[in-house]
């Protein structure tokens, strides 16, 4: 059997990713639609940036503020996210000296619950947050600290969850960057921008905005859009005007129960742990303990969102995409010389590939907990049929990669 080219491997990953996304993709729900209608007209509030950017062309008469327009915008952003994830997968596939191992990592992500949940949370601000996190991390990994920090500040203004989803990834990218003449102070000082953005939101919330008045204003604005149903014109303003300290007091008691949820541990942890281990093992040089610690830090940081939020499955899914981003950063640092995989000994590589096969099977058959009473589509037989080209190609790709000899 001839070698499978990287393009064929990427095609298999793309097929798996599209089928996985299709298991739960939907149009934006009322919660997502409401967030695109929240802007800064009533003050400097959390999550107001996306709505403010959308309001500019809307108020100029260029686009309507309607459910259809929000759906088009949401699917466009989601399409950009999928292209980004495929580009990152391609980098991983091309930069690793062990084709079987690199394909296994890409396959684990493409079939993971994160991709399922990403399709389900259509229109949520999670998608632009992940896009900005990847872009900021890419800049940080190339020593462009100030542009990376500026993008991180944008991420914080898009959604405060960026502080635990994106910022640790940016920090890890800066630390994993090749050593240059740039001092540590020059790398750390720009982080004042995203931290300052977060502090500005807190100060505005505590000292400037009147929560009850703001709640009434937001409720009246959202009520003007009939497509925002399900009482989200009431609930979203309540959640946005609930102070950070109140959120912490109301949610923090449940963090251990959420972290120890056996169903979510079974669904999410294997993919996140595998990708984190792959990223940590793929680093080169004498600083391996530091990169491994940074990967662990960035991967686990989103779980702290359980202190202030209750959407447990959504939070767990962040760990998978962050671990994948770490693998992508390591592959990018390799400079395309197919060198990252040299850190894995043949026996270890075969063990990792075997483990990945078990995880992929679990991902293919598992069912993620969805919101709004929805369940994943596709019965098990139909699911296996849809994945059959990927399954057959993956078996060939892994066998080909394990048999491939390199000098």
mmCIF file of C-alpha atoms in Angstrom:
data_model
loop_
_atom_site.group_PDB
_atom_site.id
_atom_site.type_symbol
_atom_site.label_atom_id
_atom_site.label_comp_id
_atom_site.label_asym_id
_atom_site.label_seq_id
_atom_site.Cartn_x
_atom_site.Cartn_y
_atom_site.Cartn_z
ATOM 1 C CA UNK A 1 0.000 0.000 0.000
ATOM 2 C CA UNK A 2 1.369 3.415 -0.926
ATOM 3 C CA UNK A 3 1.690 6.238 1.503
ATOM 4 C CA UNK A 4 -1.402 8.218 2.240
ATOM 5 C CA UNK A 5 -0.640 11.855 1.554
ATOM 6 C CA UNK A 6 -1.382 14.499 4.153
ATOM 7 C CA UNK A 7 -4.202 15.811 1.963
ATOM 8 C CA UNK A 8 -6.002 12.474 2.171
ATOM 9 C CA UNK A 9 -5.547 12.406 5.937
ATOM 10 C CA UNK A 10 -6.890 15.929 6.210
ATOM 11 C CA UNK A 11 -9.869 14.934 4.069
ATOM 12 C CA UNK A 12 -10.682 12.116 6.490
ATOM 13 C CA UNK A 13 -10.448 14.508 9.431
ATOM 14 C CA UNK A 14 -12.692 17.009 7.633
ATOM 15 C CA UNK A 15 -15.270 14.290 6.895
ATOM 16 C CA UNK A 16 -15.315 13.210 10.530
ATOM 17 C CA UNK A 17 -15.589 16.802 11.728
ATOM 18 C CA UNK A 18 -18.547 17.578 9.453
ATOM 19 C CA UNK A 19 -20.440 14.425 10.459
ATOM 20 C CA UNK A 20 -19.717 15.112 14.139
ATOM 21 C CA UNK A 21 -20.935 18.677 13.818
ATOM 22 C CA UNK A 22 -24.067 17.527 11.984
ATOM 23 C CA UNK A 23 -25.065 15.411 14.984
ATOM 24 C CA UNK A 24 -26.276 18.496 16.836
ATOM 25 C CA UNK A 25 -26.078 21.543 14.566
ATOM 26 C CA UNK A 26 -29.062 23.886 14.735
ATOM 27 C CA UNK A 27 -30.051 27.503 14.255
ATOM 28 C CA UNK A 28 -29.345 30.003 17.063
ATOM 29 C CA UNK A 29 -31.713 29.687 19.991
ATOM 30 C CA UNK A 30 -33.375 32.597 21.766
ATOM 31 C CA UNK A 31 -30.533 32.914 24.285
ATOM 32 C CA UNK A 32 -27.977 33.335 21.503
ATOM 33 C CA UNK A 33 -30.153 35.753 19.537
ATOM 34 C CA UNK A 34 -30.624 37.958 22.599
ATOM 35 C CA UNK A 35 -26.866 38.338 23.075
ATOM 36 C CA UNK A 36 -26.426 39.724 19.560
ATOM 37 C CA UNK A 37 -28.913 42.477 20.436
ATOM 38 C CA UNK A 38 -27.128 43.582 23.619
ATOM 39 C CA UNK A 39 -24.750 46.501 23.085
ATOM 40 C CA UNK A 40 -23.194 49.491 24.828
ATOM 41 C CA UNK A 41 -26.100 51.916 24.372
ATOM 42 C CA UNK A 42 -26.981 51.623 28.067
ATOM 43 C CA UNK A 43 -23.422 51.568 29.392
ATOM 44 C CA UNK A 44 -20.203 49.583 29.398
ATOM 45 C CA UNK A 45 -21.583 46.112 30.106
ATOM 46 C CA UNK A 46 -20.391 42.540 29.878
ATOM 47 C CA UNK A 47 -20.714 40.854 26.456
ATOM 48 C CA UNK A 48 -21.625 44.132 24.800
ATOM 49 C CA UNK A 49 -18.935 44.223 22.116
ATOM 50 C CA UNK A 50 -20.418 41.710 19.673
ATOM 51 C CA UNK A 51 -23.830 43.372 19.752
ATOM 52 C CA UNK A 52 -22.265 46.806 19.340
ATOM 53 C CA UNK A 53 -20.337 45.660 16.258
ATOM 54 C CA UNK A 54 -23.503 44.127 14.833
ATOM 55 C CA UNK A 55 -25.488 47.288 15.600
ATOM 56 C CA UNK A 56 -23.204 49.496 13.475
ATOM 57 C CA UNK A 57 -24.267 48.178 10.043
ATOM 58 C CA UNK A 58 -27.783 47.492 11.358
ATOM 59 C CA UNK A 59 -28.344 51.105 12.368
ATOM 60 C CA UNK A 60 -26.873 52.228 9.053
ATOM 61 C CA UNK A 61 -29.591 50.224 7.321
ATOM 62 C CA UNK A 62 -27.148 47.756 5.778
ATOM 63 C CA UNK A 63 -28.416 44.641 7.587
ATOM 64 C CA UNK A 64 -31.595 43.933 9.533
ATOM 65 C CA UNK A 65 -31.657 42.962 13.169
ATOM 66 C CA UNK A 66 -33.679 39.814 12.620
ATOM 67 C CA UNK A 67 -33.547 36.135 13.430
ATOM 68 C CA UNK A 68 -32.557 35.338 9.842
ATOM 69 C CA UNK A 69 -29.724 37.871 9.834
ATOM 70 C CA UNK A 70 -28.411 36.602 13.174
ATOM 71 C CA UNK A 71 -28.559 33.047 11.825
ATOM 72 C CA UNK A 72 -26.566 34.008 8.725
ATOM 73 C CA UNK A 73 -24.003 35.809 10.865
ATOM 74 C CA UNK A 74 -23.785 32.878 13.281
ATOM 75 C CA UNK A 75 -23.290 30.292 10.547
ATOM 76 C CA UNK A 76 -20.647 32.488 8.904
ATOM 77 C CA UNK A 77 -18.711 32.680 12.168
ATOM 78 C CA UNK A 78 -19.143 28.960 12.692
ATOM 79 C CA UNK A 79 -17.856 28.307 9.179
ATOM 80 C CA UNK A 80 -14.784 30.402 9.952
ATOM 81 C CA UNK A 81 -14.286 28.379 13.125
ATOM 82 C CA UNK A 82 -14.452 25.079 11.234
ATOM 83 C CA UNK A 83 -11.919 26.340 8.675
ATOM 84 C CA UNK A 84 -9.633 27.393 11.513
ATOM 85 C CA UNK A 85 -9.903 23.994 13.193
ATOM 86 C CA UNK A 86 -9.165 22.247 9.908
ATOM 87 C CA UNK A 87 -6.151 24.499 9.322
ATOM 88 C CA UNK A 88 -4.909 23.637 12.807
ATOM 89 C CA UNK A 89 -5.469 19.943 12.081
ATOM 90 C CA UNK A 90 -3.453 20.278 8.900
ATOM 91 C CA UNK A 91 -0.570 21.823 10.813
ATOM 92 C CA UNK A 92 -0.605 18.928 13.283
ATOM 93 C CA UNK A 93 -0.723 16.364 10.478
ATOM 94 C CA UNK A 94 2.167 17.952 8.598
ATOM 95 C CA UNK A 95 4.472 18.768 11.499
ATOM 96 C CA UNK A 96 4.661 15.369 13.203
ATOM 97 C CA UNK A 97 7.290 12.792 12.270
ATOM 98 C CA UNK A 98 4.883 9.985 13.227
ATOM 99 C CA UNK A 99 1.925 10.084 10.785
ATOM 100 C CA UNK A 100 -0.113 7.542 12.752
ATOM 101 C CA UNK A 101 0.232 9.497 15.985
ATOM 102 C CA UNK A 102 -0.538 12.873 14.454
ATOM 103 C CA UNK A 103 -3.566 11.468 12.631
ATOM 104 C CA UNK A 104 -4.778 9.916 15.880
ATOM 105 C CA UNK A 105 -4.665 13.298 17.622
ATOM 106 C CA UNK A 106 -6.552 15.002 14.802
ATOM 107 C CA UNK A 107 -9.126 12.194 14.712
ATOM 108 C CA UNK A 108 -9.730 12.373 18.462
ATOM 109 C CA UNK A 109 -10.518 16.072 18.153
ATOM 110 C CA UNK A 110 -12.615 15.777 14.979
ATOM 111 C CA UNK A 111 -14.929 13.232 16.646
ATOM 112 C CA UNK A 112 -14.881 14.851 20.094
ATOM 113 C CA UNK A 113 -17.826 16.194 22.069
ATOM 114 C CA UNK A 114 -16.463 19.713 21.538
ATOM 115 C CA UNK A 115 -17.294 19.551 17.828
ATOM 116 C CA UNK A 116 -20.765 18.216 18.695
ATOM 117 C CA UNK A 117 -21.332 21.011 21.195
ATOM 118 C CA UNK A 118 -19.929 23.667 18.858
ATOM 119 C CA UNK A 119 -22.615 22.834 16.320
ATOM 120 C CA UNK A 120 -25.255 22.846 19.050
ATOM 121 C CA UNK A 121 -24.249 26.219 20.486
ATOM 122 C CA UNK A 122 -24.763 28.004 17.186
ATOM 123 C CA UNK A 123 -24.774 31.772 17.600
ATOM 124 C CA UNK A 124 -23.213 31.707 21.051
ATOM 125 C CA UNK A 125 -20.317 34.048 21.678
ATOM 126 C CA UNK A 126 -18.167 30.966 22.333
ATOM 127 C CA UNK A 127 -17.339 30.754 18.632
ATOM 128 C CA UNK A 128 -15.807 34.238 18.251
ATOM 129 C CA UNK A 129 -14.087 33.760 21.616
ATOM 130 C CA UNK A 130 -12.325 30.617 20.354
ATOM 131 C CA UNK A 131 -11.430 32.349 17.071
ATOM 132 C CA UNK A 132 -9.878 35.270 18.936
ATOM 133 C CA UNK A 133 -8.091 32.920 21.346
ATOM 134 C CA UNK A 134 -6.418 31.038 18.480
ATOM 135 C CA UNK A 135 -5.438 34.284 16.753
ATOM 136 C CA UNK A 136 -4.035 35.837 19.936
ATOM 137 C CA UNK A 137 -2.133 32.648 20.779
ATOM 138 C CA UNK A 138 -0.673 32.550 17.251
ATOM 139 C CA UNK A 139 0.599 36.112 17.657
ATOM 140 C CA UNK A 140 1.971 35.422 21.137
ATOM 141 C CA UNK A 141 3.815 32.332 19.903
ATOM 142 C CA UNK A 142 5.588 34.547 17.367
ATOM 143 C CA UNK A 143 6.704 37.101 19.908
ATOM 144 C CA UNK A 144 4.135 39.727 18.934
ATOM 145 C CA UNK A 145 3.115 40.353 22.511
ATOM 146 C CA UNK A 146 1.262 43.634 22.179
ATOM 147 C CA UNK A 147 -0.980 42.639 19.232
ATOM 148 C CA UNK A 148 -1.691 39.351 21.027
ATOM 149 C CA UNK A 149 -2.639 41.219 24.198
ATOM 150 C CA UNK A 150 -4.842 43.634 22.269
ATOM 151 C CA UNK A 151 -6.728 40.714 20.737
ATOM 152 C CA UNK A 152 -7.004 39.129 24.187
ATOM 153 C CA UNK A 153 -8.605 42.340 25.456
ATOM 154 C CA UNK A 154 -11.107 42.085 22.597
ATOM 155 C CA UNK A 155 -11.804 38.511 23.699
ATOM 156 C CA UNK A 156 -12.556 39.666 27.247
ATOM 157 C CA UNK A 157 -15.007 42.258 25.924
ATOM 158 C CA UNK A 158 -16.692 39.640 23.752
ATOM 159 C CA UNK A 159 -17.259 37.346 26.722
ATOM 160 C CA UNK A 160 -15.712 37.351 30.171
ATOM 161 C CA UNK A 161 -15.118 33.605 29.912
ATOM 162 C CA UNK A 162 -12.095 34.484 27.738
ATOM 163 C CA UNK A 163 -10.188 35.101 30.987
ATOM 164 C CA UNK A 164 -10.198 31.334 31.633
ATOM 165 C CA UNK A 165 -10.603 29.955 28.109
ATOM 166 C CA UNK A 166 -8.374 32.158 25.971
ATOM 167 C CA UNK A 167 -5.980 34.048 28.214
ATOM 168 C CA UNK A 168 -4.250 30.948 29.698
ATOM 169 C CA UNK A 169 -3.734 29.732 26.133
ATOM 170 C CA UNK A 170 -2.147 33.061 25.183
ATOM 171 C CA UNK A 171 0.125 32.873 28.231
ATOM 172 C CA UNK A 172 1.121 29.319 27.319
ATOM 173 C CA UNK A 173 1.808 30.369 23.732
ATOM 174 C CA UNK A 174 4.045 33.218 24.869
ATOM 175 C CA UNK A 175 5.961 30.931 27.207
ATOM 176 C CA UNK A 176 6.289 28.192 24.583
ATOM 177 C CA UNK A 177 7.624 30.646 22.012
ATOM 178 C CA UNK A 178 11.296 30.196 21.084
ATOM 179 C CA UNK A 179 13.652 32.140 23.297
ATOM 180 C CA UNK A 180 14.544 35.498 21.760
ATOM 181 C CA UNK A 181 16.011 38.763 22.890
ATOM 182 C CA UNK A 182 12.587 39.691 24.268
ATOM 183 C CA UNK A 183 12.702 39.812 28.072
ATOM 184 C CA UNK A 184 10.109 38.202 30.287
ATOM 185 C CA UNK A 185 8.964 41.673 31.316
ATOM 186 C CA UNK A 186 8.304 42.501 27.667
ATOM 187 C CA UNK A 187 6.250 39.325 27.370
ATOM 188 C CA UNK A 188 4.267 39.831 30.568
ATOM 189 C CA UNK A 189 3.622 43.597 30.519
ATOM 190 C CA UNK A 190 1.209 43.484 27.540
ATOM 191 C CA UNK A 191 -1.076 41.220 29.559
ATOM 192 C CA UNK A 192 -2.136 44.420 31.304
ATOM 193 C CA UNK A 193 -4.455 45.017 28.339
ATOM 194 C CA UNK A 194 -6.823 42.042 28.852
ATOM 195 C CA UNK A 195 -6.546 42.358 32.628
ATOM 196 C CA UNK A 196 -7.372 46.060 32.301
ATOM 197 C CA UNK A 197 -10.384 45.258 30.129
ATOM 198 C CA UNK A 198 -11.664 42.855 32.795
ATOM 199 C CA UNK A 199 -11.109 45.399 35.563
ATOM 200 C CA UNK A 200 -12.884 48.083 33.538
ATOM 201 C CA UNK A 201 -15.927 45.833 33.243
ATOM 202 C CA UNK A 202 -15.875 45.125 36.974
ATOM 203 C CA UNK A 203 -15.569 48.802 37.862
ATOM 204 C CA UNK A 204 -18.341 49.753 35.472
ATOM 205 C CA UNK A 205 -20.523 47.056 36.981
ATOM 206 C CA UNK A 206 -19.753 48.082 40.570
ATOM 207 C CA UNK A 207 -19.493 51.867 40.367
ATOM 208 C CA UNK A 208 -21.234 53.158 37.249
ATOM 209 C CA UNK A 209 -24.145 50.989 36.227
ATOM 210 C CA UNK A 210 -27.361 50.717 38.179
ATOM 211 C CA UNK A 211 -28.304 47.017 37.942
ATOM 212 C CA UNK A 212 -32.048 47.479 38.329
ATOM 213 C CA UNK A 213 -32.242 50.321 35.811
ATOM 214 C CA UNK A 214 -29.994 48.487 33.361
ATOM 215 C CA UNK A 215 -32.127 45.375 33.714
ATOM 216 C CA UNK A 216 -35.263 47.310 32.842
ATOM 217 C CA UNK A 217 -33.570 48.959 29.866
ATOM 218 C CA UNK A 218 -32.277 45.685 28.465
ATOM 219 C CA UNK A 219 -35.622 43.970 29.035
ATOM 220 C CA UNK A 220 -37.462 46.717 27.163
ATOM 221 C CA UNK A 221 -34.972 46.581 24.288
ATOM 222 C CA UNK A 222 -35.129 42.801 23.870
ATOM 223 C CA UNK A 223 -38.925 42.828 24.186
ATOM 224 C CA UNK A 224 -38.987 44.926 21.015
ATOM 225 C CA UNK A 225 -37.777 41.892 19.055
ATOM 226 C CA UNK A 226 -40.595 39.309 18.929
ATOM 227 C CA UNK A 227 -38.277 36.520 17.763
ATOM 228 C CA UNK A 228 -36.493 36.591 21.143
ATOM 229 C CA UNK A 229 -38.940 34.179 22.746
ATOM 230 C CA UNK A 230 -38.858 31.834 25.707
ATOM 231 C CA UNK A 231 -38.788 34.786 28.113
ATOM 232 C CA UNK A 232 -35.160 35.390 27.161
ATOM 233 C CA UNK A 233 -35.936 39.091 27.007
ATOM 234 C CA UNK A 234 -36.276 38.774 30.801
ATOM 235 C CA UNK A 235 -33.743 36.090 31.697
ATOM 236 C CA UNK A 236 -30.780 37.422 29.694
ATOM 237 C CA UNK A 237 -30.945 40.896 31.299
ATOM 238 C CA UNK A 238 -31.218 39.250 34.730
ATOM 239 C CA UNK A 239 -28.097 37.156 34.111
ATOM 240 C CA UNK A 240 -26.136 40.059 32.619
ATOM 241 C CA UNK A 241 -26.923 42.368 35.524
ATOM 242 C CA UNK A 242 -26.182 39.829 38.231
ATOM 243 C CA UNK A 243 -22.897 40.937 39.765
ATOM 244 C CA UNK A 244 -19.755 38.842 39.568
ATOM 245 C CA UNK A 245 -19.676 38.369 43.328
ATOM 246 C CA UNK A 246 -23.316 37.265 43.351
ATOM 247 C CA UNK A 247 -22.552 34.776 40.593
ATOM 248 C CA UNK A 248 -19.642 33.409 42.596
ATOM 249 C CA UNK A 249 -21.689 33.071 45.751
ATOM 250 C CA UNK A 250 -24.566 31.439 43.924
ATOM 251 C CA UNK A 251 -22.608 28.900 41.902
ATOM 252 C CA UNK A 252 -19.291 28.126 43.603
ATOM 253 C CA UNK A 253 -20.790 25.621 46.046
ATOM 254 C CA UNK A 254 -21.488 23.201 43.183
ATOM 255 C CA UNK A 255 -18.036 23.141 41.606
ATOM 256 C CA UNK A 256 -16.993 19.747 42.986
ATOM 257 C CA UNK A 257 -20.222 18.127 41.882
ATOM 258 C CA UNK A 258 -19.778 19.574 38.391
ATOM 259 C CA UNK A 259 -16.128 18.575 38.190
ATOM 260 C CA UNK A 260 -16.966 15.053 39.326
ATOM 261 C CA UNK A 261 -19.994 14.505 37.110
ATOM 262 C CA UNK A 262 -19.378 10.889 35.978
ATOM 263 C CA UNK A 263 -21.229 11.268 32.684
ATOM 264 C CA UNK A 264 -19.256 14.339 31.653
ATOM 265 C CA UNK A 265 -15.973 12.867 32.865
ATOM 266 C CA UNK A 266 -16.623 9.846 30.662
ATOM 267 C CA UNK A 267 -17.574 11.980 27.665
ATOM 268 C CA UNK A 268 -15.127 14.876 27.835
ATOM 269 C CA UNK A 269 -12.063 13.919 29.845
ATOM 270 C CA UNK A 270 -10.611 11.240 27.515
ATOM 271 C CA UNK A 271 -10.390 13.566 24.507
ATOM 272 C CA UNK A 272 -9.036 16.485 26.540
ATOM 273 C CA UNK A 273 -6.476 14.350 28.371
ATOM 274 C CA UNK A 274 -5.310 12.621 25.211
ATOM 275 C CA UNK A 275 -4.777 15.891 23.338
ATOM 276 C CA UNK A 276 -3.027 17.446 26.336
ATOM 277 C CA UNK A 277 -0.703 14.450 26.661
ATOM 278 C CA UNK A 278 -0.031 14.520 22.922
ATOM 279 C CA UNK A 279 0.814 18.230 23.077
ATOM 280 C CA UNK A 280 3.032 17.856 26.146
ATOM 281 C CA UNK A 281 4.935 14.874 24.720
ATOM 282 C CA UNK A 282 5.408 16.568 21.370
ATOM 283 C CA UNK A 283 7.456 19.455 22.735
ATOM 284 C CA UNK A 284 11.169 19.327 22.103
ATOM 285 C CA UNK A 285 14.197 20.521 23.967
ATOM 286 C CA UNK A 286 15.300 20.547 27.571
ATOM 287 C CA UNK A 287 12.335 22.560 28.849
ATOM 288 C CA UNK A 288 9.780 19.779 28.586
ATOM 289 C CA UNK A 289 8.523 19.974 32.222
ATOM 290 C CA UNK A 290 7.635 23.639 31.691
ATOM 291 C CA UNK A 291 5.653 23.099 28.457
ATOM 292 C CA UNK A 292 3.858 20.142 30.024
ATOM 293 C CA UNK A 293 2.857 22.301 32.989
ATOM 294 C CA UNK A 294 1.702 25.091 30.678
ATOM 295 C CA UNK A 295 -0.400 22.682 28.618
ATOM 296 C CA UNK A 296 -1.982 21.279 31.786
ATOM 297 C CA UNK A 297 -2.637 24.793 33.093
ATOM 298 C CA UNK A 298 -4.265 26.019 29.883
ATOM 299 C CA UNK A 299 -6.354 22.842 29.463
ATOM 300 C CA UNK A 300 -7.678 22.810 33.033
ATOM 301 C CA UNK A 301 -8.255 26.569 33.420
ATOM 302 C CA UNK A 302 -11.731 26.612 31.765
ATOM 303 C CA UNK A 303 -12.998 24.255 34.473
ATOM 304 C CA UNK A 304 -12.805 27.159 36.921
ATOM 305 C CA UNK A 305 -15.815 28.597 35.096
ATOM 306 C CA UNK A 306 -17.828 26.122 37.178
ATOM 307 C CA UNK A 307 -17.361 28.600 40.031
ATOM 308 C CA UNK A 308 -19.651 31.123 38.339
ATOM 309 C CA UNK A 309 -21.701 29.225 35.729
ATOM 310 C CA UNK A 310 -23.979 26.213 35.622
ATOM 311 C CA UNK A 311 -23.805 25.068 31.962
ATOM 312 C CA UNK A 312 -21.513 22.206 32.898
ATOM 313 C CA UNK A 313 -21.245 20.347 29.566
ATOM 314 C CA UNK A 314 -20.421 23.528 27.685
ATOM 315 C CA UNK A 315 -17.633 24.347 30.133
ATOM 316 C CA UNK A 316 -16.170 20.847 30.002
ATOM 317 C CA UNK A 317 -16.077 21.040 26.196
ATOM 318 C CA UNK A 318 -13.729 24.047 26.377
ATOM 319 C CA UNK A 319 -10.995 21.815 27.807
ATOM 320 C CA UNK A 320 -10.960 19.788 24.584
ATOM 321 C CA UNK A 321 -10.539 22.717 22.218
ATOM 322 C CA UNK A 322 -7.890 24.324 24.427
ATOM 323 C CA UNK A 323 -5.889 21.077 24.560
ATOM 324 C CA UNK A 324 -6.214 20.863 20.773
ATOM 325 C CA UNK A 325 -4.982 24.442 20.505
ATOM 326 C CA UNK A 326 -1.935 23.500 22.587
ATOM 327 C CA UNK A 327 -1.190 20.631 20.189
ATOM 328 C CA UNK A 328 -1.504 23.062 17.290
ATOM 329 C CA UNK A 329 0.861 25.545 18.964
ATOM 330 C CA UNK A 330 3.474 22.832 19.473
ATOM 331 C CA UNK A 331 3.106 21.748 15.848
ATOM 332 C CA UNK A 332 3.419 25.347 14.674
ATOM 333 C CA UNK A 333 6.548 25.810 16.751
ATOM 334 C CA UNK A 334 8.080 22.864 14.901
ATOM 335 C CA UNK A 335 8.142 25.045 11.810
ATOM 336 C CA UNK A 336 6.797 22.361 9.511
ATOM 337 C CA UNK A 337 9.949 20.224 9.736
ATOM 338 C CA UNK A 338 8.024 17.097 10.755
ATOM 339 C CA UNK A 339 9.955 17.006 13.985
ATOM 340 C CA UNK A 340 7.502 17.023 16.830
ATOM 341 C CA UNK A 341 6.807 13.309 16.811
ATOM 342 C CA UNK A 342 10.445 12.416 17.365
ATOM 343 C CA UNK A 343 9.865 12.751 21.088
ATOM 344 C CA UNK A 344 7.597 9.686 21.163
ATOM 345 C CA UNK A 345 9.350 6.319 21.163
ATOM 346 C CA UNK A 346 7.868 3.661 18.836
ATOM 347 C CA UNK A 347 6.388 1.609 21.683
ATOM 348 C CA UNK A 348 4.907 4.717 23.318
ATOM 349 C CA UNK A 349 3.569 5.903 19.985
ATOM 350 C CA UNK A 350 1.821 2.575 19.360
ATOM 351 C CA UNK A 351 0.286 2.709 22.841
ATOM 352 C CA UNK A 352 -0.982 6.246 22.256
ATOM 353 C CA UNK A 353 -2.442 5.257 18.890
ATOM 354 C CA UNK A 354 -4.235 2.300 20.511
ATOM 355 C CA UNK A 355 -5.651 4.539 23.230
ATOM 356 C CA UNK A 356 -6.788 7.064 20.635
ATOM 357 C CA UNK A 357 -8.670 4.326 18.767
ATOM 358 C CA UNK A 358 -10.667 3.544 21.903
ATOM 359 C CA UNK A 359 -11.402 7.237 22.442
ATOM 360 C CA UNK A 360 -12.530 7.720 18.850
ATOM 361 C CA UNK A 361 -14.905 4.740 19.094
ATOM 362 C CA UNK A 362 -16.335 6.176 22.316
ATOM 363 C CA UNK A 363 -16.697 9.572 20.640
ATOM 364 C CA UNK A 364 -18.487 8.049 17.651
ATOM 365 C CA UNK A 365 -21.004 6.186 19.811
ATOM 366 C CA UNK A 366 -21.367 8.670 22.676
ATOM 367 C CA UNK A 367 -24.182 11.178 23.011
ATOM 368 C CA UNK A 368 -23.498 14.603 24.438
ATOM 369 C CA UNK A 369 -26.037 16.264 26.751
ATOM 370 C CA UNK A 370 -27.706 19.018 24.727
ATOM 371 C CA UNK A 371 -29.790 21.974 25.833
ATOM 372 C CA UNK A 372 -33.421 22.961 25.284
ATOM 373 C CA UNK A 373 -34.577 19.349 25.556
ATOM 374 C CA UNK A 374 -32.810 18.344 22.332
ATOM 375 C CA UNK A 375 -30.949 15.100 21.692
ATOM 376 C CA UNK A 376 -28.316 14.200 19.146
ATOM 377 C CA UNK A 377 -29.625 13.120 15.765
ATOM 378 C CA UNK A 378 -28.656 9.940 13.865
ATOM 379 C CA UNK A 379 -29.305 6.451 15.213
ATOM 380 C CA UNK A 380 -26.297 4.244 15.912
ATOM 381 C CA UNK A 381 -26.573 2.319 12.597
ATOM 382 C CA UNK A 382 -26.953 5.558 10.609
ATOM 383 C CA UNK A 383 -24.109 7.138 12.526
ATOM 384 C CA UNK A 384 -21.799 4.228 11.727
ATOM 385 C CA UNK A 385 -22.836 4.436 8.079
ATOM 386 C CA UNK A 386 -22.050 8.165 7.923
ATOM 387 C CA UNK A 387 -18.699 7.638 9.618
ATOM 388 C CA UNK A 388 -17.836 4.547 7.529
ATOM 389 C CA UNK A 389 -15.587 6.406 5.021
ATOM 390 C CA UNK A 390 -13.710 7.926 7.931
ATOM 391 C CA UNK A 391 -13.460 4.608 9.798
ATOM 392 C CA UNK A 392 -12.113 2.780 6.746
ATOM 393 C CA UNK A 393 -9.719 5.581 5.851
ATOM 394 C CA UNK A 394 -8.565 5.981 9.442
ATOM 395 C CA UNK A 395 -7.656 2.312 9.671
ATOM 396 C CA UNK A 396 -5.577 2.632 6.504
ATOM 397 C CA UNK A 397 -3.995 5.897 7.625
ATOM 398 C CA UNK A 398 -2.958 4.506 11.006
ATOM 399 C CA UNK A 399 -1.675 1.239 9.557
ATOM 400 C CA UNK A 400 0.233 3.154 6.893
ATOM 401 C CA UNK A 401 1.692 5.504 9.469
ATOM 402 C CA UNK A 402 2.789 2.728 11.803
ATOM 403 C CA UNK A 403 4.472 0.836 8.959
ATOM 404 C CA UNK A 404 6.153 3.921 7.532
ATOM 405 C CA UNK A 405 9.881 3.936 8.235
ATOM 406 C CA UNK A 406 11.851 7.074 8.707
ATOM 407 C CA UNK A 407 15.606 7.580 8.805
#
